[in-house]
Amino acid sequence: MSNANTNSGELYLLDGKISTAQAVPFGLQHILAMFVPNIAPIFIVGSACKLAPNELAFLIQAAMIIAGIGTMIQVFPIGPIGSRLPIVMGISFTFVSCACVIGAQYGYNGLIGAVIAGGIIEGILGLTSKFWLKYITRTISACVVTCIGFSLLPIGAASFGGGFGAKDFGSVNNLIVGSITLISCLTFTVKAHGIYRQLSVLFGLTVGYITAICMGMVNFDLIKKADIIALPHVLPFAPEFNLNAIIAITLIFMVSATETIGDTSAVTISGLNRQVKESELSGSVVCDGFVSALSGIFGCLPITSFSQNVGLIAMTHVVNRRVIAAGAGIMIIAGLFPIIGAVLATLPEPVLGGCTIMMFGNIVISGMSMMKADGLSARNITIAALSLSIGLGFTSMPKLFDAFPALFKTVFAENCVAVVFLVAMILHITLPKDMD
């Protein structure tokens, strides 16, 4: 008991020394929070590109392995690649709409070629960050983080109701399971003591999952069909390089870099109580790009930092790198042993929704804290108010972008983070410095 008390504080240190027995449950909590969102883009884009079921199966396997590799590199960098921060990586939703368009027009092979080229371009951009990072102020980063939080709230609510497009969306069963999961998280947070309080999400997921099984809401067919062990496929799709596709996907990579900068800033603010370092931002963006290119080699979509896990860190303050590494290891094992991934994939949407609502709210609070730390001057308030209102407001009405060229519409019409970043940058450059 004394040992547990002595080591409990190590969980809140980046390089704290903790046991495997401590690292695994906290790492598993991170993986459960992002598992379904990590493989969901594969289903959406794969369906749009008319991929066969067996092709979707090995892409899901690749998505788990790539997420684990990307996370491990973020935590334990390879040279300039990686931030050395507790950042969890996964397949990005940011690229879904653009990927569907490119896949329909140039085929999945053309999409993979664009992913590989765009990832390399973003990686090189990250290596040259000392020339452009100085223009991204704390207020701009705070606007991006706040926007990320707000943009995730509808996703959490949709999961709570059963998931986007679910036939039983908003049904009594979904609402009961989501509510039980949320109440379990809150109860555990209030009643538990010490480090165990930080396992509230894992507890909620467990209670919610058992409840869903008892209510007959869990489909075990995936487990029955899954292979016990399988190796990933290298270049399952021969990449084709089309300039128009590369330009379009590269623009989305710039948006992804913005999100990664916001997530990285939020991790240091909410988890480490300090401002982010330039080397950490650079390493994070470089990892985002080059691991995305690697993802393309495995036939998969681009990878980016997962805001869900930023929210979990903001809530628990568990920042130990060994915890995140344990989670990365679980993802890689799940990829090599598809039956493990199949078990995790059976987690119902309402269970995820019940756990993520509060996590996403914590991201919003982190962004607001960043704004306060940078000072609520008239200039900063103007930048934040206008960028958030235009970014969140205009993208909720995509038809406002119909008059713009197709490429501009693809990048900005439904991507509030990109619009917030663009408006905040323009205001930062154009507003007089002496407004106050």
Short mmCIF file of C-alpha atoms in Angstrom, two decimals, residues 27-434:
data_model
loop_
_atom_site.label_atom_id
_atom_site.label_comp_id
_atom_site.label_asym_id
_atom_site.label_seq_id
_atom_site.Cartn_x
_atom_site.Cartn_y
_atom_site.Cartn_z
CA GLY A 27 -3.11 3.14 -21.31
CA LEU A 28 -6.11 0.96 -22.10
CA GLN A 29 -8.38 3.82 -21.03
CA HIS A 30 -6.80 6.03 -23.71
CA ILE A 31 -7.18 3.34 -26.37
CA LEU A 32 -10.83 2.66 -25.59
CA ALA A 33 -11.53 6.40 -25.84
CA MET A 34 -10.22 6.55 -29.42
CA PHE A 35 -10.59 3.04 -30.79
CA VAL A 36 -13.85 3.35 -32.73
CA PRO A 37 -13.09 6.89 -34.06
CA ASN A 38 -9.73 5.51 -35.26
CA ILE A 39 -11.29 2.90 -37.54
CA ALA A 40 -14.52 4.75 -38.47
CA PRO A 41 -12.88 6.85 -41.28
CA ILE A 42 -11.78 3.59 -42.93
CA PHE A 43 -15.40 2.39 -43.13
CA ILE A 44 -16.64 5.74 -44.52
CA VAL A 45 -13.94 6.25 -47.17
CA GLY A 46 -13.75 2.54 -48.00
CA SER A 47 -17.48 2.42 -48.67
CA ALA A 48 -17.28 5.57 -50.84
CA CYS A 49 -14.42 4.00 -52.83
CA LYS A 50 -16.29 0.64 -53.09
CA LEU A 51 -13.55 -1.43 -51.44
CA ALA A 52 -14.20 -5.13 -50.91
CA PRO A 53 -14.86 -6.46 -47.36
CA ASN A 54 -11.47 -8.23 -47.24
CA GLU A 55 -9.75 -4.97 -48.26
CA LEU A 56 -11.56 -3.10 -45.49
CA ALA A 57 -10.49 -5.81 -43.03
CA PHE A 58 -6.76 -5.42 -43.60
CA LEU A 59 -7.06 -1.61 -43.70
CA ILE A 60 -8.64 -1.69 -40.23
CA GLN A 61 -5.75 -3.88 -39.10
CA ALA A 62 -3.29 -1.36 -40.61
CA ALA A 63 -5.10 1.54 -38.93
CA MET A 64 -4.53 0.01 -35.49
CA ILE A 65 -0.85 -0.72 -36.15
CA ILE A 66 -0.18 2.74 -37.62
CA ALA A 67 -1.96 4.44 -34.71
CA GLY A 68 0.26 2.49 -32.31
CA ILE A 69 3.47 3.28 -34.22
CA GLY A 70 2.59 6.98 -34.54
CA THR A 71 1.77 7.24 -30.83
CA MET A 72 4.99 5.46 -29.87
CA ILE A 73 7.05 7.86 -32.03
CA GLN A 74 5.32 10.88 -30.46
CA VAL A 75 6.17 9.59 -27.00
CA PHE A 76 9.67 8.34 -27.80
CA PRO A 77 10.90 10.49 -30.74
CA ILE A 78 13.21 9.34 -33.53
CA GLY A 79 15.46 12.36 -34.06
CA PRO A 80 13.26 15.34 -34.96
CA ILE A 81 10.22 13.12 -35.51
CA GLY A 82 7.99 13.24 -32.42
CA SER A 83 7.21 15.65 -29.59
CA ARG A 84 8.15 13.57 -26.51
CA LEU A 85 4.68 14.38 -25.18
CA PRO A 86 1.73 12.13 -24.21
CA ILE A 87 -0.01 12.49 -27.58
CA VAL A 88 -2.16 9.69 -29.00
CA MET A 89 -2.28 9.40 -32.80
CA GLY A 90 -5.04 7.95 -34.96
CA ILE A 91 -6.66 7.99 -38.40
CA SER A 92 -8.00 11.51 -38.96
CA PHE A 93 -11.64 12.45 -39.60
CA THR A 94 -10.36 15.74 -41.04
CA PHE A 95 -9.55 14.06 -44.35
CA VAL A 96 -12.76 12.06 -44.78
CA SER A 97 -14.79 14.38 -47.06
CA CYS A 98 -11.80 15.26 -49.24
CA ALA A 99 -10.67 11.60 -49.38
CA CYS A 100 -14.14 10.51 -50.54
CA VAL A 101 -14.05 13.07 -53.38
CA ILE A 102 -10.49 12.15 -54.45
CA GLY A 103 -11.22 8.41 -54.18
CA ALA A 104 -14.34 8.74 -56.36
CA GLN A 105 -12.47 10.81 -58.97
CA TYR A 106 -9.02 9.18 -59.08
CA GLY A 107 -9.64 5.81 -57.41
CA TYR A 108 -8.27 4.54 -54.10
CA ASN A 109 -4.81 4.19 -55.69
CA GLY A 110 -4.84 7.90 -56.55
CA LEU A 111 -5.91 8.71 -52.98
CA ILE A 112 -3.04 6.67 -51.52
CA GLY A 113 -0.53 8.42 -53.81
CA ALA A 114 -1.83 11.80 -52.60
CA VAL A 115 -1.62 10.69 -48.94
CA ILE A 116 2.04 9.62 -49.31
CA ALA A 117 3.03 12.84 -51.12
CA GLY A 118 1.00 15.12 -48.81
CA GLY A 119 2.43 13.45 -45.70
CA ILE A 120 5.99 14.02 -46.88
CA ILE A 121 5.18 17.68 -47.61
CA GLU A 122 3.72 18.19 -44.11
CA GLY A 123 6.75 16.45 -42.57
CA ILE A 124 9.12 18.80 -44.39
CA LEU A 125 6.94 21.76 -43.33
CA GLY A 126 7.35 20.64 -39.71
CA LEU A 127 11.13 20.51 -40.11
CA THR A 128 11.10 24.16 -41.25
CA SER A 129 8.77 25.28 -38.43
CA LYS A 130 11.27 27.79 -36.98
CA PHE A 131 10.46 30.06 -39.93
CA TRP A 132 6.68 30.11 -39.45
CA LEU A 133 5.74 28.99 -35.91
CA LYS A 134 6.45 32.48 -34.54
CA TYR A 135 3.39 33.76 -36.40
CA ILE A 136 1.06 31.41 -34.51
CA THR A 137 0.43 33.27 -31.26
CA ARG A 138 -1.02 31.82 -28.06
CA THR A 139 -4.37 33.41 -28.82
CA ILE A 140 -4.49 31.77 -32.25
CA SER A 141 -3.63 28.40 -30.69
CA ALA A 142 -6.28 28.99 -28.00
CA CYS A 143 -8.91 29.71 -30.68
CA VAL A 144 -7.99 26.48 -32.49
CA VAL A 145 -8.13 24.40 -29.28
CA THR A 146 -11.49 25.92 -28.26
CA CYS A 147 -12.85 25.27 -31.75
CA ILE A 148 -11.64 21.65 -31.65
CA GLY A 149 -13.53 21.18 -28.38
CA PHE A 150 -16.75 22.73 -29.71
CA SER A 151 -16.51 20.73 -32.97
CA LEU A 152 -16.25 17.48 -31.00
CA LEU A 153 -19.35 18.14 -28.86
CA PRO A 154 -21.80 17.13 -31.65
CA ILE A 155 -19.73 13.96 -32.21
CA GLY A 156 -20.08 13.07 -28.53
CA ALA A 157 -23.80 13.80 -28.64
CA ALA A 158 -24.22 11.71 -31.82
CA SER A 159 -22.44 8.77 -30.17
CA PHE A 160 -24.66 9.16 -27.10
CA GLY A 161 -27.71 8.77 -29.34
CA GLY A 162 -26.34 5.71 -31.17
CA GLY A 163 -23.97 7.12 -33.81
CA PHE A 164 -24.35 9.07 -37.06
CA GLY A 165 -26.87 7.41 -39.37
CA ALA A 166 -27.96 4.76 -36.85
CA LYS A 167 -31.47 3.45 -37.53
CA ASP A 168 -32.23 3.44 -33.80
CA PHE A 169 -30.71 6.89 -33.16
CA GLY A 170 -32.12 8.46 -30.00
CA SER A 171 -33.87 5.26 -28.96
CA VAL A 172 -34.67 4.62 -25.30
CA ASN A 173 -32.06 1.83 -25.15
CA ASN A 174 -29.30 4.08 -26.49
CA LEU A 175 -30.18 6.87 -24.08
CA ILE A 176 -30.29 4.44 -21.13
CA VAL A 177 -26.85 2.98 -21.94
CA GLY A 178 -25.34 6.42 -22.57
CA SER A 179 -26.79 7.77 -19.32
CA ILE A 180 -25.63 4.79 -17.25
CA THR A 181 -22.13 5.17 -18.71
CA LEU A 182 -22.03 8.91 -17.95
CA ILE A 183 -23.38 8.46 -14.42
CA SER A 184 -20.84 5.67 -13.80
CA CYS A 185 -17.99 7.98 -14.87
CA LEU A 186 -19.24 10.78 -12.61
CA THR A 187 -19.89 8.48 -9.65
CA PHE A 188 -16.44 6.93 -9.91
CA THR A 189 -14.86 10.40 -10.12
CA VAL A 190 -16.65 11.47 -6.92
CA LYS A 191 -16.27 8.27 -4.90
CA ALA A 192 -12.83 6.96 -5.90
CA HIS A 193 -9.68 8.13 -4.14
CA GLY A 194 -6.10 8.81 -5.19
CA ILE A 195 -4.87 7.67 -8.60
CA TYR A 196 -7.85 5.35 -9.05
CA ARG A 197 -10.10 8.39 -9.57
CA GLN A 198 -8.34 8.92 -12.91
CA LEU A 199 -9.69 5.58 -14.16
CA SER A 200 -13.25 6.93 -14.22
CA VAL A 201 -13.51 6.68 -18.03
CA LEU A 202 -12.32 3.04 -18.03
CA PHE A 203 -14.83 2.25 -15.26
CA GLY A 204 -17.64 3.97 -17.17
CA LEU A 205 -16.76 2.12 -20.38
CA THR A 206 -16.75 -1.20 -18.53
CA VAL A 207 -20.12 -0.60 -16.82
CA GLY A 208 -21.63 0.72 -20.03
CA TYR A 209 -20.34 -2.24 -22.05
CA ILE A 210 -21.73 -4.79 -19.58
CA THR A 211 -25.06 -2.93 -19.57
CA ALA A 212 -25.15 -2.97 -23.38
CA ILE A 213 -24.44 -6.74 -23.41
CA CYS A 214 -27.30 -7.34 -20.94
CA MET A 215 -29.60 -5.29 -23.19
CA GLY A 216 -28.60 -7.26 -26.30
CA MET A 217 -26.92 -4.27 -27.97
CA VAL A 218 -23.49 -5.83 -28.65
CA ASN A 219 -22.89 -7.65 -31.96
CA PHE A 220 -20.31 -10.43 -31.57
CA ASP A 221 -20.19 -11.36 -35.29
CA LEU A 222 -16.91 -9.43 -35.77
CA ILE A 223 -15.23 -11.58 -33.12
CA LYS A 224 -16.41 -14.83 -34.73
CA LYS A 225 -15.05 -13.80 -38.16
CA ALA A 226 -11.73 -12.31 -36.97
CA ASP A 227 -8.39 -14.05 -37.55
CA ILE A 228 -6.36 -14.83 -34.46
CA ILE A 229 -3.12 -13.46 -35.95
CA ALA A 230 -2.27 -11.67 -39.21
CA LEU A 231 0.58 -9.57 -40.58
CA PRO A 232 -0.10 -6.15 -42.18
CA HIS A 233 0.05 -5.66 -45.96
CA VAL A 234 2.73 -3.36 -47.41
CA LEU A 235 1.61 -1.40 -50.51
CA PRO A 236 -1.70 -3.27 -50.87
CA PHE A 237 -2.67 -0.52 -53.33
CA ALA A 238 -0.08 0.64 -55.87
CA PRO A 239 0.07 4.44 -55.37
CA GLU A 240 -0.78 6.68 -58.32
CA PHE A 241 0.37 10.31 -58.17
CA ASN A 242 -2.02 12.89 -59.60
CA LEU A 243 -1.12 16.57 -59.15
CA ASN A 244 -4.69 17.77 -58.52
CA ALA A 245 -5.25 15.09 -55.89
CA ILE A 246 -1.92 15.89 -54.21
CA ILE A 247 -2.72 19.64 -54.07
CA ALA A 248 -6.17 19.01 -52.57
CA ILE A 249 -4.96 16.57 -49.91
CA THR A 250 -1.93 18.77 -49.07
CA LEU A 251 -4.27 21.66 -48.24
CA ILE A 252 -6.08 19.35 -45.80
CA PHE A 253 -2.69 18.37 -44.36
CA MET A 254 -2.15 22.06 -43.55
CA VAL A 255 -5.45 22.00 -41.65
CA SER A 256 -4.35 18.82 -39.88
CA ALA A 257 -1.08 20.54 -38.90
CA THR A 258 -3.15 23.34 -37.35
CA GLU A 259 -5.14 20.81 -35.31
CA THR A 260 -1.94 19.09 -34.22
CA ILE A 261 -0.48 22.41 -33.08
CA GLY A 262 -3.66 23.09 -31.09
CA ASP A 263 -3.70 19.62 -29.54
CA THR A 264 0.00 19.79 -28.64
CA SER A 265 -0.49 23.19 -27.01
CA ALA A 266 -3.52 21.90 -25.09
CA VAL A 267 -1.58 18.89 -23.76
CA THR A 268 1.17 21.08 -22.26
CA ILE A 269 -1.30 23.66 -20.90
CA SER A 270 -3.81 21.25 -19.35
CA GLY A 271 -1.49 18.37 -18.51
CA LEU A 272 1.88 19.96 -17.73
CA ASN A 273 0.77 23.47 -16.67
CA ARG A 274 3.21 25.22 -19.00
CA GLN A 275 3.44 26.70 -22.47
CA VAL A 276 4.42 24.45 -25.34
CA LYS A 277 8.00 24.55 -26.66
CA GLU A 278 8.83 25.22 -30.31
CA SER A 279 10.70 21.89 -30.55
CA GLU A 280 7.60 20.05 -29.28
CA LEU A 281 5.34 21.69 -31.86
CA SER A 282 7.84 20.99 -34.63
CA GLY A 283 8.29 17.34 -33.63
CA SER A 284 4.54 16.86 -33.39
CA VAL A 285 3.89 18.22 -36.90
CA VAL A 286 6.83 16.27 -38.37
CA CYS A 287 5.44 13.06 -36.84
CA ASP A 288 1.98 13.93 -38.16
CA GLY A 289 3.36 14.19 -41.71
CA PHE A 290 5.91 11.41 -42.03
CA VAL A 291 3.81 8.81 -40.17
CA SER A 292 0.89 9.74 -42.47
CA ALA A 293 3.15 8.92 -45.43
CA LEU A 294 3.96 5.59 -43.75
CA SER A 295 0.23 5.06 -43.28
CA GLY A 296 -0.23 5.51 -47.03
CA ILE A 297 2.40 2.83 -47.67
CA PHE A 298 0.22 0.44 -45.63
CA GLY A 299 -2.77 1.52 -47.75
CA CYS A 300 -4.28 3.61 -44.97
CA LEU A 301 -5.56 7.19 -44.53
CA PRO A 302 -3.55 10.04 -42.89
CA ILE A 303 -2.91 10.04 -39.16
CA THR A 304 -3.10 12.93 -36.70
CA SER A 305 -3.23 13.70 -32.98
CA PHE A 306 -6.51 12.66 -31.33
CA SER A 307 -8.36 15.42 -29.49
CA GLN A 308 -10.37 12.82 -27.55
CA ASN A 309 -7.22 11.90 -25.67
CA VAL A 310 -6.28 15.54 -25.11
CA GLY A 311 -9.63 15.85 -23.34
CA LEU A 312 -8.85 12.74 -21.26
CA ILE A 313 -5.51 14.25 -20.18
CA ALA A 314 -7.23 17.54 -19.33
CA MET A 315 -9.64 15.57 -17.12
CA THR A 316 -7.22 13.15 -15.42
CA HIS A 317 -3.85 15.02 -15.65
CA VAL A 318 -2.16 11.63 -16.16
CA VAL A 319 0.70 12.59 -18.50
CA ASN A 320 3.19 9.78 -17.91
CA ARG A 321 4.80 8.76 -21.19
CA ARG A 322 4.86 5.09 -20.16
CA VAL A 323 1.06 5.13 -19.88
CA ILE A 324 0.69 6.35 -23.47
CA ALA A 325 3.39 3.90 -24.63
CA ALA A 326 1.41 1.07 -22.99
CA GLY A 327 -1.65 2.20 -24.95
CA ALA A 328 0.41 2.31 -28.16
CA GLY A 329 1.60 -1.24 -27.48
CA ILE A 330 -2.00 -2.41 -27.04
CA MET A 331 -2.90 -0.88 -30.42
CA ILE A 332 -0.01 -2.60 -32.19
CA ILE A 333 -0.88 -5.95 -30.58
CA ALA A 334 -4.54 -5.43 -31.55
CA GLY A 335 -3.36 -4.94 -35.13
CA LEU A 336 -1.23 -8.08 -35.15
CA PHE A 337 -3.97 -10.09 -33.41
CA PRO A 338 -7.17 -8.93 -35.20
CA ILE A 339 -9.36 -10.83 -32.75
CA ILE A 340 -8.35 -8.31 -30.02
CA GLY A 341 -9.29 -5.43 -32.30
CA ALA A 342 -12.58 -7.14 -33.06
CA VAL A 343 -13.42 -7.30 -29.35
CA LEU A 344 -12.65 -3.58 -28.92
CA ALA A 345 -14.63 -2.75 -32.06
CA THR A 346 -17.81 -4.19 -30.52
CA LEU A 347 -17.95 -1.26 -28.08
CA PRO A 348 -21.38 0.36 -28.75
CA GLU A 349 -21.58 4.04 -29.70
CA PRO A 350 -23.75 5.11 -26.70
CA VAL A 351 -21.06 3.80 -24.35
CA LEU A 352 -18.48 6.00 -26.08
CA GLY A 353 -20.86 8.94 -26.04
CA GLY A 354 -21.46 8.64 -22.31
CA CYS A 355 -17.70 8.85 -21.66
CA THR A 356 -16.68 11.46 -24.22
CA ILE A 357 -19.19 14.24 -23.49
CA MET A 358 -17.27 15.45 -20.43
CA MET A 359 -13.88 14.86 -22.07
CA PHE A 360 -14.77 17.09 -25.03
CA GLY A 361 -16.04 19.78 -22.67
CA ASN A 362 -12.63 19.74 -20.98
CA ILE A 363 -10.99 20.63 -24.31
CA VAL A 364 -13.21 23.73 -24.56
CA ILE A 365 -12.20 24.73 -21.03
CA SER A 366 -8.51 24.19 -21.88
CA GLY A 367 -8.84 26.57 -24.85
CA MET A 368 -10.50 29.20 -22.68
CA SER A 369 -7.75 28.84 -20.09
CA MET A 370 -5.16 29.43 -22.82
CA MET A 371 -6.99 32.63 -23.86
CA LYS A 372 -7.01 33.87 -20.29
CA ALA A 373 -3.30 33.10 -19.89
CA ASP A 374 -2.50 35.19 -22.98
CA GLY A 375 -4.47 38.15 -21.61
CA LEU A 376 -7.98 39.30 -22.46
CA SER A 377 -6.98 42.48 -24.27
CA ALA A 378 -9.38 44.14 -26.72
CA ARG A 379 -7.27 42.84 -29.61
CA ASN A 380 -7.21 39.23 -28.36
CA ILE A 381 -10.93 39.28 -27.60
CA THR A 382 -11.68 40.57 -31.11
CA ILE A 383 -9.54 37.83 -32.70
CA ALA A 384 -11.13 35.10 -30.59
CA ALA A 385 -14.72 36.31 -30.89
CA LEU A 386 -14.68 36.85 -34.65
CA SER A 387 -12.67 33.75 -35.61
CA LEU A 388 -14.84 31.45 -33.47
CA SER A 389 -18.14 32.97 -34.57
CA ILE A 390 -17.22 32.82 -38.28
CA GLY A 391 -15.55 29.40 -38.03
CA LEU A 392 -18.30 27.69 -36.03
CA GLY A 393 -21.17 29.68 -37.51
CA PHE A 394 -20.38 29.60 -41.23
CA THR A 395 -19.40 25.91 -41.33
CA SER A 396 -22.73 25.00 -39.75
CA MET A 397 -24.24 26.40 -42.99
CA PRO A 398 -22.05 24.84 -45.75
CA LYS A 399 -24.20 26.40 -48.50
CA LEU A 400 -22.59 29.74 -47.64
CA PHE A 401 -19.51 28.41 -49.48
CA ASP A 402 -21.34 27.47 -52.71
CA ALA A 403 -20.07 30.59 -54.51
CA PHE A 404 -16.41 29.60 -53.93
CA PRO A 405 -14.31 27.29 -56.14
CA ALA A 406 -14.72 23.55 -55.53
CA LEU A 407 -11.24 23.17 -54.00
CA PHE A 408 -11.85 26.01 -51.49
CA LYS A 409 -15.24 24.51 -50.63
CA THR A 410 -13.72 21.06 -50.10
CA VAL A 411 -11.16 22.43 -47.64
CA PHE A 412 -13.25 24.95 -45.69
CA ALA A 413 -17.01 24.36 -46.07
CA GLU A 414 -17.31 21.79 -43.27
CA ASN A 415 -14.00 22.27 -41.46
CA CYS A 416 -14.48 24.81 -38.70
CA VAL A 417 -10.89 24.40 -37.43
CA ALA A 418 -9.48 25.50 -40.81
CA VAL A 419 -11.78 28.54 -40.96
CA VAL A 420 -11.03 29.57 -37.36
CA PHE A 421 -7.29 29.32 -37.98
CA LEU A 422 -7.48 31.29 -41.26
CA VAL A 423 -9.64 34.08 -39.80
CA ALA A 424 -7.51 34.32 -36.64
CA MET A 425 -4.32 34.57 -38.73
CA ILE A 426 -5.80 37.29 -40.97
CA LEU A 427 -6.99 39.28 -37.95
CA HIS A 428 -3.61 38.86 -36.21
CA ILE A 429 -1.85 40.27 -39.29
CA THR A 430 -4.30 43.11 -40.05
CA LEU A 431 -5.51 44.41 -36.67
CA PRO A 432 -3.48 47.32 -35.23
CA LYS A 433 -1.14 46.33 -32.39
CA ASP A 434 -2.21 49.33 -30.28
#
